[in-house]
PDB file of C-alpha atoms in Angstrom:
ATOM      1  CA  MET A   1      86.783 117.203 104.699  1.00 64.00           C
ATOM      2  CA  ALA A   2      88.030 114.169 102.770  1.00 71.00           C
ATOM      3  CA  GLU A   3      89.425 111.201 104.644  1.00 77.00           C
ATOM      4  CA  ALA A   4      93.241 111.110 104.625  1.00 88.00           C
ATOM      5  CA  GLU A   5      94.756 108.223 102.693  1.00 95.00           C
ATOM      6  CA  ILE A   6      97.612 106.336 104.352  1.00 96.00           C
ATOM      7  CA  TRP A   7      99.542 103.539 102.618  1.00 97.00           C
ATOM      8  CA  SER A   8     101.125 100.374 104.047  1.00 96.00           C
ATOM      9  CA  ARG A   9     103.281  97.784 102.238  1.00 95.00           C
ATOM     10  CA  ILE A  10     101.770  94.315 101.889  1.00 93.00           C
ATOM     11  CA  LYS A  11     104.196  91.697 103.247  1.00 87.00           C
ATOM     12  CA  TYR A  12     106.098  89.569 100.692  1.00 85.00           C
ATOM     13  CA  SER A  13     105.016  91.775  97.791  1.00 90.00           C
ATOM     14  CA  ASN A  14     105.649  95.022  95.919  1.00 92.00           C
ATOM     15  CA  TYR A  15     102.114  96.215  96.615  1.00 95.00           C
ATOM     16  CA  TYR A  16     100.537  98.656  99.044  1.00 96.00           C
ATOM     17  CA  ILE A  17      97.105  98.901 100.675  1.00 96.00           C
ATOM     18  CA  SER A  18      95.530 102.194 101.728  1.00 97.00           C
ATOM     19  CA  THR A  19      93.074 103.246 104.423  1.00 97.00           C
ATOM     20  CA  LEU A  20      90.635 103.929 101.571  1.00 96.00           C
ATOM     21  CA  GLY A  21      90.794 100.280 100.473  1.00 96.00           C
ATOM     22  CA  ARG A  22      92.841 100.904  97.336  1.00 96.00           C
ATOM     23  CA  VAL A  23      95.790  98.749  96.234  1.00 96.00           C
ATOM     24  CA  LYS A  24      98.715  99.962  94.138  1.00 96.00           C
ATOM     25  CA  ASP A  25     102.064  98.608  92.994  1.00 94.00           C
ATOM     26  CA  ASN A  26     105.576 100.088  93.174  1.00 92.00           C
ATOM     27  CA  ASN A  27     104.863 102.115  90.023  1.00 93.00           C
ATOM     28  CA  ASN A  28     101.833 103.748  91.689  1.00 93.00           C
ATOM     29  CA  ASP A  29      99.532 101.885  89.298  1.00 94.00           C
ATOM     30  CA  TYR A  30      96.255 100.909  90.943  1.00 95.00           C
ATOM     31  CA  VAL A  31      95.400  97.201  90.971  1.00 94.00           C
ATOM     32  CA  PRO A  32      91.912  96.412  89.658  1.00 94.00           C
ATOM     33  CA  GLN A  33      89.527  94.857  92.154  1.00 94.00           C
ATOM     34  CA  GLN A  34      87.172  92.003  91.324  1.00 93.00           C
ATOM     35  CA  LEU A  35      84.127  90.720  93.184  1.00 93.00           C
ATOM     36  CA  ASN A  36      84.087  87.175  94.517  1.00 90.00           C
ATOM     37  CA  ASP A  37      80.964  84.999  94.821  1.00 90.00           C
ATOM     38  CA  ASN A  38      80.024  86.807  98.058  1.00 89.00           C
ATOM     39  CA  GLU A  39      80.200  90.224  96.322  1.00 90.00           C
ATOM     40  CA  GLN A  40      83.371  91.117  98.275  1.00 92.00           C
ATOM     41  CA  ALA A  41      86.199  93.049  96.620  1.00 94.00           C
ATOM     42  CA  THR A  42      89.379  91.039  95.985  1.00 93.00           C
ATOM     43  CA  VAL A  43      92.757  91.781  94.422  1.00 94.00           C
ATOM     44  CA  LEU A  44      95.282  89.485  92.769  1.00 91.00           C
ATOM     45  CA  ILE A  45      98.885  90.287  93.695  1.00 90.00           C
ATOM     46  CA  GLU A  46     102.215  88.646  92.949  1.00 88.00           C
ATOM     47  CA  LEU A  47     104.205  87.450  95.951  1.00 84.00           C
ATOM     48  CA  ASN A  48     107.964  87.732  96.284  1.00 80.00           C
ATOM     49  CA  ILE A  49     108.942  84.221  97.301  1.00 68.00           C
ATOM     50  CA  ASP A  50     112.519  83.177  97.922  1.00 61.00           C
ATOM     51  CA  ASN A  51     114.173  80.371  99.866  1.00 52.00           C
ATOM     52  CA  ASP A  52     113.510  82.138 103.177  1.00 54.00           C
ATOM     53  CA  ASN A  53     109.750  82.445 102.642  1.00 52.00           C
ATOM     54  CA  SER A  54     107.194  79.690 102.421  1.00 53.00           C
ATOM     55  CA  VAL A  55     103.643  79.865 101.133  1.00 53.00           C
ATOM     56  CA  GLU A  56     100.816  77.796 102.547  1.00 56.00           C
ATOM     57  CA  MET A  57      98.984  76.458  99.537  1.00 53.00           C
ATOM     58  CA  ASN A  58      95.239  77.045  99.365  1.00 59.00           C
ATOM     59  CA  GLU A  59      92.544  77.850  96.809  1.00 61.00           C
ATOM     60  CA  ASN A  60      93.626  81.503  96.693  1.00 73.00           C
ATOM     61  CA  ILE A  61      97.181  80.740  95.526  1.00 77.00           C
ATOM     62  CA  ILE A  62      97.833  80.726  91.781  1.00 78.00           C
ATOM     63  CA  ILE A  63     101.119  79.624  90.224  1.00 79.00           C
ATOM     64  CA  LYS A  64     101.626  80.854  86.676  1.00 79.00           C
ATOM     65  CA  GLU A  65     104.843  80.996  84.637  1.00 78.00           C
ATOM     66  CA  ASN A  66     107.007  80.392  87.750  1.00 78.00           C
ATOM     67  CA  LYS A  67     105.323  83.254  89.608  1.00 83.00           C
ATOM     68  CA  VAL A  68     103.155  82.970  92.700  1.00 84.00           C
ATOM     69  CA  PHE A  69      99.979  85.059  92.926  1.00 87.00           C
ATOM     70  CA  VAL A  70      97.461  85.276  95.732  1.00 87.00           C
ATOM     71  CA  ARG A  71      93.864  86.532  95.697  1.00 90.00           C
ATOM     72  CA  LEU A  72      93.168  88.573  98.827  1.00 92.00           C
ATOM     73  CA  LEU A  73      90.055  90.167 100.294  1.00 93.00           C
ATOM     74  CA  VAL A  74      90.544  93.932 100.364  1.00 95.00           C
ATOM     75  CA  TYR A  75      88.731  94.483 103.665  1.00 95.00           C
ATOM     76  CA  LYS A  76      90.998  91.921 105.382  1.00 92.00           C
ATOM     77  CA  LEU A  77      94.077  93.760 104.108  1.00 94.00           C
ATOM     78  CA  VAL A  78      92.726  97.056 105.470  1.00 95.00           C
ATOM     79  CA  ILE A  79      91.953  95.455 108.855  1.00 94.00           C
ATOM     80  CA  LYS A  80      95.352  93.747 109.072  1.00 91.00           C
ATOM     81  CA  HIS A  81      97.331  96.874 108.198  1.00 94.00           C
ATOM     82  CA  PHE A  82      95.409  99.613 109.972  1.00 95.00           C
ATOM     83  CA  MET A  83      93.490  98.214 112.965  1.00 92.00           C
ATOM     84  CA  LEU A  84      94.917  96.960 116.230  1.00 85.00           C
ATOM     85  CA  ILE A  85      93.815  93.373 116.589  1.00 81.00           C
ATOM     86  CA  ASN A  86      94.390  90.613 119.088  1.00 82.00           C
ATOM     87  CA  LYS A  87      95.614  87.662 117.014  1.00 79.00           C
ATOM     88  CA  ASN A  88      94.320  85.234 119.647  1.00 85.00           C
ATOM     89  CA  ARG A  89      90.737  86.423 119.202  1.00 87.00           C
ATOM     90  CA  LYS A  90      88.241  85.853 116.391  1.00 86.00           C
ATOM     91  CA  TYR A  91      86.469  88.934 115.084  1.00 87.00           C
ATOM     92  CA  LYS A  92      83.457  89.467 112.907  1.00 91.00           C
ATOM     93  CA  ILE A  93      83.971  92.362 110.516  1.00 92.00           C
ATOM     94  CA  ILE A  94      81.024  94.344 109.215  1.00 94.00           C
ATOM     95  CA  HIS A  95      80.733  97.043 106.582  1.00 96.00           C
ATOM     96  CA  ILE A  96      78.882  99.853 108.363  1.00 97.00           C
ATOM     97  CA  ASN A  97      77.020 100.977 105.228  1.00 97.00           C
ATOM     98  CA  ASN A  98      76.402  97.316 104.157  1.00 95.00           C
ATOM     99  CA  ASP A  99      78.334  97.887 100.895  1.00 95.00           C
ATOM    100  CA  LYS A 100      80.926  95.078 100.710  1.00 93.00           C
ATOM    101  CA  THR A 101      82.853  96.977  98.032  1.00 94.00           C
ATOM    102  CA  ASP A 102      83.370 100.020 100.302  1.00 96.00           C
ATOM    103  CA  ASN A 103      86.519  98.965 102.125  1.00 96.00           C
ATOM    104  CA  CYS A 104      87.520 102.315 103.623  1.00 96.00           C
ATOM    105  CA  LEU A 105      88.852 101.960 107.147  1.00 96.00           C
ATOM    106  CA  SER A 106      86.098 104.284 108.388  1.00 96.00           C
ATOM    107  CA  ASN A 107      83.457 101.867 106.983  1.00 96.00           C
ATOM    108  CA  LEU A 108      84.805  98.746 108.723  1.00 96.00           C
ATOM    109  CA  LYS A 109      83.921  97.710 112.251  1.00 94.00           C
ATOM    110  CA  MET A 110      85.085  94.749 114.328  1.00 90.00           C
ATOM    111  CA  LEU A 111      82.577  92.986 116.559  1.00 89.00           C
TER     112      LEU A 111
END
């Protein structure tokens, strides 16, 4: 039986992450994933920033044509949206099958 796919909205954006590690926008168009230098899947999404929201600038933030984009690791989005975590604790996340592009919830484990 195939794993059920559940979607969750990514904060400050019009994008959604699923338990299968897929990202889509409000139009149900899937966002292409790219590999970073560590062979981990990333996505580039536009943030909705207004006067009530602030963005901490770092190397993953891109500002282009008055729009703010952020490059995010897919596995971290899956963990944040679908696993219960203690924010006061540091976790090591592993991919059970050792494939860093397989970001299904069932393939991620916290140590």
